[in-house]
Coordinates of C-alpha atoms and ligand atoms in Angstrom, one line a residue:
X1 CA -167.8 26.1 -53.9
X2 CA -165.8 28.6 -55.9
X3 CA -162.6 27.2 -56.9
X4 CA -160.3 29.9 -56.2
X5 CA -161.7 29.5 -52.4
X6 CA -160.4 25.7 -52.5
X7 CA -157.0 26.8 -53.0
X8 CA -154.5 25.8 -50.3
X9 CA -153.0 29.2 -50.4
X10 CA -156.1 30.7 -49.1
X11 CA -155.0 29.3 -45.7
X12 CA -152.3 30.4 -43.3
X13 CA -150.1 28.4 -44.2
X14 CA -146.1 28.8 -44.4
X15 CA -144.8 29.0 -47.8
X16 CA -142.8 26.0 -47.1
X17 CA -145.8 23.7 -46.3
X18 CA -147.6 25.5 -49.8
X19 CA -144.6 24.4 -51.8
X20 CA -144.7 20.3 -50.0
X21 CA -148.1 20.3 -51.1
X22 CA -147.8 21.1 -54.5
X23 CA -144.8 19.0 -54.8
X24 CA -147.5 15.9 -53.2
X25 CA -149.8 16.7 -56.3
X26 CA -152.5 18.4 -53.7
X27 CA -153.5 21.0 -56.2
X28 CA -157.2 21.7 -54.3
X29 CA -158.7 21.0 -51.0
X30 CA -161.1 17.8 -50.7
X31 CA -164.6 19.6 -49.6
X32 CA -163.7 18.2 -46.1
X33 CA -160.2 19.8 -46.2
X34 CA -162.3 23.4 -47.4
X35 CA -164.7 22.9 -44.9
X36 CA -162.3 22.0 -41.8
X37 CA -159.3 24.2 -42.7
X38 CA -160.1 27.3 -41.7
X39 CA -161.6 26.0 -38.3
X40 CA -158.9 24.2 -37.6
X41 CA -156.0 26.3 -38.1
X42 CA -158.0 29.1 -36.0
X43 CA -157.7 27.1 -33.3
X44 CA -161.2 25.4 -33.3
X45 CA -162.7 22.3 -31.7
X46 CA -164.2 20.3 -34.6
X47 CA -166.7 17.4 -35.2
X48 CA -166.0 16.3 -38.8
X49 CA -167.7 13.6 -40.3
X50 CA -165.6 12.1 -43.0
X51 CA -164.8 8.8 -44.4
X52 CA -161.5 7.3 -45.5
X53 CA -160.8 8.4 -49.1
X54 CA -162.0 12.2 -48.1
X55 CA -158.9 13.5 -47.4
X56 CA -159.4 13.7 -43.6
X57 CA -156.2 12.5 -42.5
X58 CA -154.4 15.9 -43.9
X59 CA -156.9 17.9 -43.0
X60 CA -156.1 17.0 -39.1
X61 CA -152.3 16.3 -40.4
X62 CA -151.5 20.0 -41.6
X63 CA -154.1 21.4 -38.3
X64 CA -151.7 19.8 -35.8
X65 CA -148.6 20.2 -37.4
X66 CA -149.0 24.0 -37.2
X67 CA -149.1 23.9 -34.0
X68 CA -145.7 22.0 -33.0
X69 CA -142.8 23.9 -32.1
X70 CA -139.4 21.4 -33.5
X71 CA -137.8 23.1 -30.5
X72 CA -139.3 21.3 -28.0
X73 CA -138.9 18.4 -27.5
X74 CA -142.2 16.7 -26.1
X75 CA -145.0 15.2 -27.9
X76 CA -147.3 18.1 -28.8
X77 CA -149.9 16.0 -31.0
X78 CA -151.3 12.4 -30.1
X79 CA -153.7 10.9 -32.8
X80 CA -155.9 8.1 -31.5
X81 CA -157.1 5.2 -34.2
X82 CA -158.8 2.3 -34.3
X83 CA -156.5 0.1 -35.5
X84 CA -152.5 -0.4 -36.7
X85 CA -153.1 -0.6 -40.1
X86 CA -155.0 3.0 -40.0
X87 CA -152.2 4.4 -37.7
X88 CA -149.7 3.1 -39.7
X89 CA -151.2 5.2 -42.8
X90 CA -152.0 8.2 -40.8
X91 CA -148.3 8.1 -39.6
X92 CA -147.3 7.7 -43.4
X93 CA -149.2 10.8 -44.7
X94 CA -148.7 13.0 -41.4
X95 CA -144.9 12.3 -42.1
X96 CA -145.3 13.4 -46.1
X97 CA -147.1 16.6 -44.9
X98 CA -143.9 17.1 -42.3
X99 CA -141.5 16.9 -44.8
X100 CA -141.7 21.0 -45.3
X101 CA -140.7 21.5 -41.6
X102 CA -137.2 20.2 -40.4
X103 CA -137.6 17.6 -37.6
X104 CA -140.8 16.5 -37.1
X105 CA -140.5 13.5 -35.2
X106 CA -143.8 11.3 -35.9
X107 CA -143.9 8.1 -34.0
X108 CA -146.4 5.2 -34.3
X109 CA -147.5 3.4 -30.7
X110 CA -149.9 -0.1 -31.4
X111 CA -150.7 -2.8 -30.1
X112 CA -149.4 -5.9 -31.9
X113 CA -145.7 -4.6 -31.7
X114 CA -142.8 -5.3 -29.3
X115 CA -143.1 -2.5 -26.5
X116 CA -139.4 -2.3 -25.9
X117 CA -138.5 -0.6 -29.2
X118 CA -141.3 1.8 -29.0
X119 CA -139.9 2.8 -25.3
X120 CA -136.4 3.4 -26.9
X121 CA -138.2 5.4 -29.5
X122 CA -139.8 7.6 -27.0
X123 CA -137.0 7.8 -25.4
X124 CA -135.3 9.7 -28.3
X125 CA -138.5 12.4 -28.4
X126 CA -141.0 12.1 -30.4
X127 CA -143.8 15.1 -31.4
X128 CA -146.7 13.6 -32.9
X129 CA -148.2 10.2 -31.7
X130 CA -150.5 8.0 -33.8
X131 CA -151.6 4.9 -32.3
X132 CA -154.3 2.7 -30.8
X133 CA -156.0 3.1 -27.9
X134 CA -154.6 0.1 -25.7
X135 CA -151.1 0.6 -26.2
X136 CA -150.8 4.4 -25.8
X137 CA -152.8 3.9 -22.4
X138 CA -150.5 1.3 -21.5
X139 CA -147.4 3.8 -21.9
X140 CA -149.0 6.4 -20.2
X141 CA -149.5 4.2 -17.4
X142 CA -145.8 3.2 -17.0
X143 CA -145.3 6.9 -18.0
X144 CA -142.7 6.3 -21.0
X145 CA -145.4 8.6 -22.6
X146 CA -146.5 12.2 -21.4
X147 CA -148.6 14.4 -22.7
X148 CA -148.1 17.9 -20.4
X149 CA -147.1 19.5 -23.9
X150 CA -150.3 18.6 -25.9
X151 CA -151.3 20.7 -27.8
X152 CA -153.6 18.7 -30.2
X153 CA -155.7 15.6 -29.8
X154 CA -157.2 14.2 -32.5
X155 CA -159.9 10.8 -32.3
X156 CA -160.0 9.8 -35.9
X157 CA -162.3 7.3 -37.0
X158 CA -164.2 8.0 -33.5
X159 CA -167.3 5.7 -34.6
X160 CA -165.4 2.7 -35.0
X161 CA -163.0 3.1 -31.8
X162 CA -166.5 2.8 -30.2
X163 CA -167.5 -0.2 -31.8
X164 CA -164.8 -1.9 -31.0
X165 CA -164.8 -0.8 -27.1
X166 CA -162.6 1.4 -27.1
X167 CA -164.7 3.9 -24.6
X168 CA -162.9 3.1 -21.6
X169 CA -159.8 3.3 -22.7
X170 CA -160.0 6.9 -24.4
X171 CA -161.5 8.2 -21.5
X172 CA -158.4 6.7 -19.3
X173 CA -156.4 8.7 -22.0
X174 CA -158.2 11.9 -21.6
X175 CA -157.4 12.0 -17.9
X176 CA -153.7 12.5 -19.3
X177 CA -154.2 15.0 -21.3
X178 CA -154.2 18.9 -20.5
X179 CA -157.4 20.2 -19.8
X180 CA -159.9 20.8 -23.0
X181 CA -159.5 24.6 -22.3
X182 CA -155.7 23.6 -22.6
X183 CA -156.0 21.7 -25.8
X184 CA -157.7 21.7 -29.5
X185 CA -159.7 18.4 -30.3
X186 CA -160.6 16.9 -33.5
X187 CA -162.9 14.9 -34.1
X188 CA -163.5 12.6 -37.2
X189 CA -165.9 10.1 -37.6
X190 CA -167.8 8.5 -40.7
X191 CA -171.5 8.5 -39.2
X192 CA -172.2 10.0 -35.9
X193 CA -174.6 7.9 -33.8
X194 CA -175.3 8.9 -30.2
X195 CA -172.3 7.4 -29.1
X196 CA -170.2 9.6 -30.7
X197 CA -172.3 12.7 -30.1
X198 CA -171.7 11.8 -26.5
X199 CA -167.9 11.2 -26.9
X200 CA -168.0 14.8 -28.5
X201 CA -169.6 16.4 -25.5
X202 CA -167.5 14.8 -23.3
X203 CA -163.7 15.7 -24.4
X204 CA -164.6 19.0 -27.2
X205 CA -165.1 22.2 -26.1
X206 CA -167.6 24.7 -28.1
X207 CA -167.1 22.2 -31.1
X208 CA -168.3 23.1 -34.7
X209 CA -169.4 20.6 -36.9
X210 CA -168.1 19.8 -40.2
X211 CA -170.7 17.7 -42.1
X212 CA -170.7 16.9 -45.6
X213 CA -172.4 13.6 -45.7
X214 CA -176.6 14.8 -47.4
X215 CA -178.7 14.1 -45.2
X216 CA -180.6 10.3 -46.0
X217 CA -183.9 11.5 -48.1
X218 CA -186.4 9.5 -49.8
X219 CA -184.1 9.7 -52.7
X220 CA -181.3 8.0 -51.4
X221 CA -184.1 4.5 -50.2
X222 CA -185.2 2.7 -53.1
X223 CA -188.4 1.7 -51.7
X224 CA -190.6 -1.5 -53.4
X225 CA -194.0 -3.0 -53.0
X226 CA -195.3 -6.5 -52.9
X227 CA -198.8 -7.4 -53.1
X228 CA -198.9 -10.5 -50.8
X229 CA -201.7 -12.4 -50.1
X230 CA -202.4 -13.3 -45.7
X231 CA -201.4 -16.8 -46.3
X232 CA -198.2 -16.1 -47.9
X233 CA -196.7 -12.8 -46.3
X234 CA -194.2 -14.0 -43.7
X235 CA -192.8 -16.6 -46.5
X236 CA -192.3 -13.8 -48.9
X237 CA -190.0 -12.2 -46.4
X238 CA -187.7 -15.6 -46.7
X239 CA -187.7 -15.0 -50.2
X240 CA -186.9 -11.1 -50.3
X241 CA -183.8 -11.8 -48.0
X242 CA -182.6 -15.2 -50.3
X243 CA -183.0 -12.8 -53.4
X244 CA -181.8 -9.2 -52.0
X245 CA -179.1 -10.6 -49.5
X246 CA -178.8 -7.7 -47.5
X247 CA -176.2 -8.0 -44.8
X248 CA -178.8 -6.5 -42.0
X249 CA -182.2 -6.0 -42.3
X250 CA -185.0 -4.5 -39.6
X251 CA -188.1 -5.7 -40.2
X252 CA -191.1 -4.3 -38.7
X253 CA -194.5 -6.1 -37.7
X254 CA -197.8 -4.3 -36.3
X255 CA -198.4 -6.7 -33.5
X256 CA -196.0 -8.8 -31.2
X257 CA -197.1 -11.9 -32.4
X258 CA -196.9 -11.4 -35.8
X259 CA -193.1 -10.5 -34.7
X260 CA -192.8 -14.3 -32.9
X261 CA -194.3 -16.0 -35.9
X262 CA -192.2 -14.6 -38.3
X263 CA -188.9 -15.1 -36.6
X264 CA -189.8 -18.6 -36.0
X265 CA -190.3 -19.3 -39.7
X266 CA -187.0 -17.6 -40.2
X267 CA -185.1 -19.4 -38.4
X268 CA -187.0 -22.5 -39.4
X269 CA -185.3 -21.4 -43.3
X270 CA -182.3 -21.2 -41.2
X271 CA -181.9 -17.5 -41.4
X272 CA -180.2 -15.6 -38.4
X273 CA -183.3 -13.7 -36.9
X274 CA -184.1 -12.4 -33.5
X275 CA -186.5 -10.6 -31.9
X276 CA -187.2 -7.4 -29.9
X277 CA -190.2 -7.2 -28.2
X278 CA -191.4 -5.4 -25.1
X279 CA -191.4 -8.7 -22.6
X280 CA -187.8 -8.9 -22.8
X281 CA -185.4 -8.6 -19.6
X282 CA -182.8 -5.9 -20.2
X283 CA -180.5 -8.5 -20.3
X284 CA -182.3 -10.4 -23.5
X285 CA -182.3 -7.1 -25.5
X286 CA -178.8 -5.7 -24.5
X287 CA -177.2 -9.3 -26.3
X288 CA -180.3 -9.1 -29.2
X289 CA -179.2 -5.9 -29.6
X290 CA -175.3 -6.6 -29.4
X291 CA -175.5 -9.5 -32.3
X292 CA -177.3 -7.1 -34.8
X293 CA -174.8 -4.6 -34.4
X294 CA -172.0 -6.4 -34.5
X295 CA -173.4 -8.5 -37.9
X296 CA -173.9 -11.4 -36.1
X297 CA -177.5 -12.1 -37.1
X298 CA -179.4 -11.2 -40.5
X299 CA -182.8 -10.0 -39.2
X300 CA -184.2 -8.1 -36.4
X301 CA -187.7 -8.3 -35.8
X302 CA -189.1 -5.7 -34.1
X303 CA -192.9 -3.6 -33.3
X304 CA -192.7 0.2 -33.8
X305 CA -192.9 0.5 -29.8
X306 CA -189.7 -2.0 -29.4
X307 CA -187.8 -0.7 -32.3
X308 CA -188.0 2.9 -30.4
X309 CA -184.9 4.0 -29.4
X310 CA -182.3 1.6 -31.2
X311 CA -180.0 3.3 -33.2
X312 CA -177.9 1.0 -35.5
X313 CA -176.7 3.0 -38.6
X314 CA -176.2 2.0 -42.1
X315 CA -178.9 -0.9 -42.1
X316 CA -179.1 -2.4 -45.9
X317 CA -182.8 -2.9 -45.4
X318 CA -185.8 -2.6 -43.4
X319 CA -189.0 -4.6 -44.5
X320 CA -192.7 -3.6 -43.8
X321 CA -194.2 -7.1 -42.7
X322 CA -197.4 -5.5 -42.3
X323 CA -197.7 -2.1 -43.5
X324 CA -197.8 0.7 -40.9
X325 CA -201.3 2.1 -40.3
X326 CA -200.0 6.1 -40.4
X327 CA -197.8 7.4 -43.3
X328 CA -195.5 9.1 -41.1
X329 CA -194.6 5.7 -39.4
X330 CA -193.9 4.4 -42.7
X331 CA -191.8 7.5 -43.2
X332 CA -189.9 6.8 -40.4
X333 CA -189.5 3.1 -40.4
X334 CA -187.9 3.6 -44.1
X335 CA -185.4 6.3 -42.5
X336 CA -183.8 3.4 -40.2
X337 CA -181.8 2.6 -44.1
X338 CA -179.9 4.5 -46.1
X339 CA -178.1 6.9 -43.3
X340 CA -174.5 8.5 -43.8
X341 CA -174.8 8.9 -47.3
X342 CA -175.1 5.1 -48.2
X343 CA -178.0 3.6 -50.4
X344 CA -180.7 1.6 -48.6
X345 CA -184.0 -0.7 -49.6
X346 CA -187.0 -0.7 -48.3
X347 CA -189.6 -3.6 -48.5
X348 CA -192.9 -3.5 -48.2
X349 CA -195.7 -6.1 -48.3
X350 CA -199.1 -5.1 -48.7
X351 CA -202.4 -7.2 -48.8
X352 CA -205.2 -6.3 -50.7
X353 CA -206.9 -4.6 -47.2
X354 CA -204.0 -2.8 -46.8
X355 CA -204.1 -0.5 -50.2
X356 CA -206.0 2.2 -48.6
X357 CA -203.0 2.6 -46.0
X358 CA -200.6 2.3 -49.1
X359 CA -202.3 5.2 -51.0
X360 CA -202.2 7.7 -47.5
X361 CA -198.1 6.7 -48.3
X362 CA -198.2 7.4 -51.7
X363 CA -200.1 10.9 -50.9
X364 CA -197.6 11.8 -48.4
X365 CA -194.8 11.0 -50.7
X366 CA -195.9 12.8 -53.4
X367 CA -195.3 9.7 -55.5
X368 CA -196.4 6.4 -56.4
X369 CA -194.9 3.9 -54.8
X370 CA -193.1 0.9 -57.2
X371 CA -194.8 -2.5 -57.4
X372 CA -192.8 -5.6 -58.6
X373 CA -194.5 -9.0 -58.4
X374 CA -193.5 -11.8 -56.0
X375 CA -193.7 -13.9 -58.5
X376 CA -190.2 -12.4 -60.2
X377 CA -188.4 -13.0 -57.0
X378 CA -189.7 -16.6 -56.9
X379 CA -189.1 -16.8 -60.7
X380 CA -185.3 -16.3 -60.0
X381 CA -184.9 -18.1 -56.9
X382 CA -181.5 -19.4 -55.6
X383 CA -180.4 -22.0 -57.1
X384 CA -179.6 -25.2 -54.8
X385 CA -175.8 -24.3 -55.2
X386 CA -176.7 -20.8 -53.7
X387 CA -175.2 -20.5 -49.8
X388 CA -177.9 -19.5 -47.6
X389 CA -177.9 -15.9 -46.2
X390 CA -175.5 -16.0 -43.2
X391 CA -174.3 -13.2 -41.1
X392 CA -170.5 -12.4 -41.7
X393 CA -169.7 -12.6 -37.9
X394 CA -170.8 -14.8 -35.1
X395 CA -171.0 -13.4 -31.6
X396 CA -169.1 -15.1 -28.4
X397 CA -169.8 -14.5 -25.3
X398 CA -167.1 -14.3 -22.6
X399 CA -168.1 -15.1 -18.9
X400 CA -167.0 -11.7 -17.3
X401 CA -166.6 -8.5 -17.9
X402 CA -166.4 -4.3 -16.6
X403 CA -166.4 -6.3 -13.1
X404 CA -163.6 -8.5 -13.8
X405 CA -161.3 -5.5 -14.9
X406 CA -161.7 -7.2 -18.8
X407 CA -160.6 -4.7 -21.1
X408 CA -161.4 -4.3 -25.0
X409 CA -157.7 -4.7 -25.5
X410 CA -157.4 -7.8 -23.2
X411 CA -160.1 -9.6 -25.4
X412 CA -158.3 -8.8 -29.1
X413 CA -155.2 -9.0 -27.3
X414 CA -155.8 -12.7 -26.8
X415 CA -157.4 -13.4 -29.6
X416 CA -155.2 -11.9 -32.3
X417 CA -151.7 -12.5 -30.1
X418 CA -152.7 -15.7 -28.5
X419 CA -154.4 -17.1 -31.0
X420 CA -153.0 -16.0 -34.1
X421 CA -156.4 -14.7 -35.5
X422 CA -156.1 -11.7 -38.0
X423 CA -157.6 -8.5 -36.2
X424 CA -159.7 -7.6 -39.2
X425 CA -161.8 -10.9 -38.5
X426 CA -162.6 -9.7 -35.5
X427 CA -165.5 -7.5 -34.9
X428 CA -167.2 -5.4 -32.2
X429 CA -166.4 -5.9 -28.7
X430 CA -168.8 -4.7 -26.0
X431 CA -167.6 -4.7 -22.9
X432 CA -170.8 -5.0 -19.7
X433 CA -170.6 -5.2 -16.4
X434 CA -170.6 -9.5 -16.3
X435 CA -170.1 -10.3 -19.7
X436 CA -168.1 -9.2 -23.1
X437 CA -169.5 -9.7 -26.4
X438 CA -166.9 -10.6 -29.2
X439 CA -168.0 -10.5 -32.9
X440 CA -165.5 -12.7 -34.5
X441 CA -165.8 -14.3 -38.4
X442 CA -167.8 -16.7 -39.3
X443 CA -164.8 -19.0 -40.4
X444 CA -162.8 -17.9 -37.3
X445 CA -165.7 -18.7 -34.5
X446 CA -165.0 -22.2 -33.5
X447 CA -161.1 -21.0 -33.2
X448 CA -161.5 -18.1 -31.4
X449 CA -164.2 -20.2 -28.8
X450 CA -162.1 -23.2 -28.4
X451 CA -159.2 -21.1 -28.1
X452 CA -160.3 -18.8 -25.3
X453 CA -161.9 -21.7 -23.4
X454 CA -158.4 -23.4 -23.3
X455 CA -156.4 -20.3 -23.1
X456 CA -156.6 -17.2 -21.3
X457 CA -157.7 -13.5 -21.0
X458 CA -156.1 -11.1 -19.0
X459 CA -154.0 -13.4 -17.3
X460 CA -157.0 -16.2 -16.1
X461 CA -159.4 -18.7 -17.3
X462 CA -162.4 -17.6 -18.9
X463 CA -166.1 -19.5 -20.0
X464 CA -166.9 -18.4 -23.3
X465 CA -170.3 -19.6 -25.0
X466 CA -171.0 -19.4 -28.8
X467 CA -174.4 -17.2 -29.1
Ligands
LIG501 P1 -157.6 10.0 -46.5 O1 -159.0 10.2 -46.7 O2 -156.9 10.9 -45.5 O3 -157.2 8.6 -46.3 O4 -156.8 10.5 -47.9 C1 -157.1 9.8 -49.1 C2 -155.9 10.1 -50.1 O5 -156.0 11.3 -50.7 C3 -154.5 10.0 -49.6 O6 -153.8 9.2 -50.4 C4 -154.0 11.4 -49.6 O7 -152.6 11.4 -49.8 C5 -154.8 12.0 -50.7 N1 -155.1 13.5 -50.6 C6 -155.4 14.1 -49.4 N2 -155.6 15.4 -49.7 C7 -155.5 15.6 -51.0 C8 -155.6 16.7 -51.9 N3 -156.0 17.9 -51.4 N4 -155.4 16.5 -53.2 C9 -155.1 15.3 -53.7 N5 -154.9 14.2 -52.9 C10 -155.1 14.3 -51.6

């Protein structure tokens, strides 16, 4: 982009808030700030896909404070994020990007914090909102917080509000609010799974979408071959983890049974694998699919058939057991790494039968592929002292769920107030119709289960099991 069209001064913006930013050091827009700008302050719905870091928070932070009139005294903008610590800094730099404006009242609503201060503070007006999605429900509900005057709604961070069940709860919120037509929403998310493309279609109206993120190409997979012989090729998967300790890793088999064997030598080196196969109850695969997303187990093992349809982003690796028998399913099965603009590995191990498949690859690569030896990977084996690959979070299961009125909320509510456990240690929460999955740390798991067996969750006694 030209540099003279990345000046803030290219946008209507008042003088005053010109002058704020160059006294903040904000000489040039970010490339998200370029690219959402314009949109924003003409009124647009957005999808922007932005991480931390990208400048995101003033490119929504200078959108909605154009739109708030000091004069009135309602809450014109509510900001929804996953958790207090992002609030907190959202407030922060929404309030530095006020200061041109007289007044702007910018209030912070989150969980983890005494309710009766924040219902003094709404008491005195406030006109932007930045919180979580719990508390800010739980105001509206008791109606210490309305939102008749909003003017914008932003969902920042939108992918990891989802992942840690936080569905239900914006969707309570969005009944508050005025109608889309009434409204501008922003969007921002890191990576933008399903989930979030569904979210978007739900509460934005003729959105445009901001992406800077590359697409994942070849490029960005760094893709190497093993020659294996039959007898060795589900131990030299054992060894590719040990050495290449990727967090998650998909790993892909021709035939089901080749998928059964392999997870049972796995677990036999006690790695964290499971399998996905076809002759699972919906039931099996919901939970098999819960504990790899919410890094509670190391390896999914899966056919081409069973791996259809899963979308997990940002895997760290995907291994070819067996190598796939078209080139375009290779193609594919490499895609599943390396999304959203991060680096992923791809394994694959090939027998000597297999060559002519690997050369069809190569062909339809338009390169040759990289061979290393196993030998090199067995040559620098872990030493004894070496941990063995373990998931970062373990997955409990709570004995109720959708049915029993459990909430997201309710579940890190007792875990982090009742229990004293830090909220970044816990993970995802999925919230079903019987059952809740929480992903808690490794080093937190036999707290968090003892504690929730003994204590309570939204007010009653609940069964938890350690998956
Ligand atoms: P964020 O991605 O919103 O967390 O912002 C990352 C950091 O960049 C924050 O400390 C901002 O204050 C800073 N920042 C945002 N926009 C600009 C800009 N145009 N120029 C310089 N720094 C900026």
């Amino acid at each position: 982009m030209n540099p003279a069209d990345t000046a803030f001064s290219t946008l209507p913006l008042p003088a005053a808030v010109l002058a704020n930013l160059e006294r903040l050091g904000y000489e040039r827009m970010t490339p998200i700030q370029a690219a959402s700008l314009p949109l924003a302050l003409a009124g647009r719905d957005l999808i922007a896909q932005a991480r931390t870091g990208s400048g995101k928070t003033a490119a929504f932070g200078l959108a909605l404070l154009a739109r708030i009139d000091t004069r009135r005294s309602a809450v014109q903008a509510l900001v929804l994020c996953p958790t207090r610590e992002l609030a907190e800094q959202v407030a922060q730099e929404i309030r530095r990007l006020a200061r041109a404006e007289d007044n702007v009242k910018v209030l912070t609503l989150c969980g983890g914090s005494a309710i009766r201060p924040q219902l003094a503070s709404l008491e005195h007006g406030a006109h932007v909102v930045v919180g979580t999605p719990g508390r800010l429900l739980d105001h509206l509900e008791r109606g210490s917080l309305g939102l008749d005057a909003l003017a914008t709604w932003v969902l920042d961070e939108a992918d990891r509000m989802l992942d840690m069940g936080f569905a239900d709860d914006i969707a309570a919120i969005a009944r508050h609010c005025p109608a889309s037509t009434q409204r501008q929403t922003l969007l921002f998310s890191a990576t933008y799974p399903d989930d979030v493309a569904a979210l978007a279609a739900r509460y934005l109206r003729e959105p445009r979408e901001v992406k800077l993120a590359e697409r994942p190409d070849a490029q960005q997979i760094r893709q190497r071959f093993y020659e294996v012989d039959e007898g060795e090729r589900l131990h030299a998967v054992g060894l590719l983890l040990e050495h290449f300790r990727p967090e998650r890793t998909l790993a892909f088999c021709n035939t089901k049974q080749q998928c059964r064997d392999l997870v049972a030598v796995l677990q036999a080196q006690g790695l964290v694998a499971l399998e996905l196969h076809g002759d699972l109850e919906q039931r099996e695969r919901d939970q098999v699919l819960v504990r790899f997303a919410n890094r509670s187990a190391s390896v999914l093992v899966a056919t081409d058939v069973a791996a259809r349809g899963i979308d997990i982003a940002g895997l760290e690796a995907v291994i070819n057991v067996d190598i796939a028998a078209e080139a375009q399913v290779h193609t594919h099965r490499i895609g599943r790494t390396g999304r959203a603009g991060l680096s992923g590995q791809a394994f694959s191990l090939a027998s000597v039968d297999e060559m002519g498949r690997v050369g069809r690859i190569d062909a339809m690569q338009g390169r040759e592929s990289e061979w290393q030896a196993l030998a090199e990977l067995k040559a620098a084996a872990p030493d004894a002292a070496r941990a063995p690959l373990l998931p970062p979070m373990v997955t409990l299961q709570i004995l109720g769920g959708r049915k029993e009125k459990i909430r997201a909320g309710d579940v890190l509510g007792a875990l982090t107030k009742d229990l004293g456990i830090e909220a970044e240690h816990v993970g995802k929460i999925d919230v079903n119709d019987f059952s809740t999955y929480v992903a808690v740390h490794r080093d937190r798991a036999d707290r968090a289960l003892r504690g929730l067996n003994t204590g309570k969750v939204k007010g009653r006694s609940v069964k938890v099991r350690r998956l």
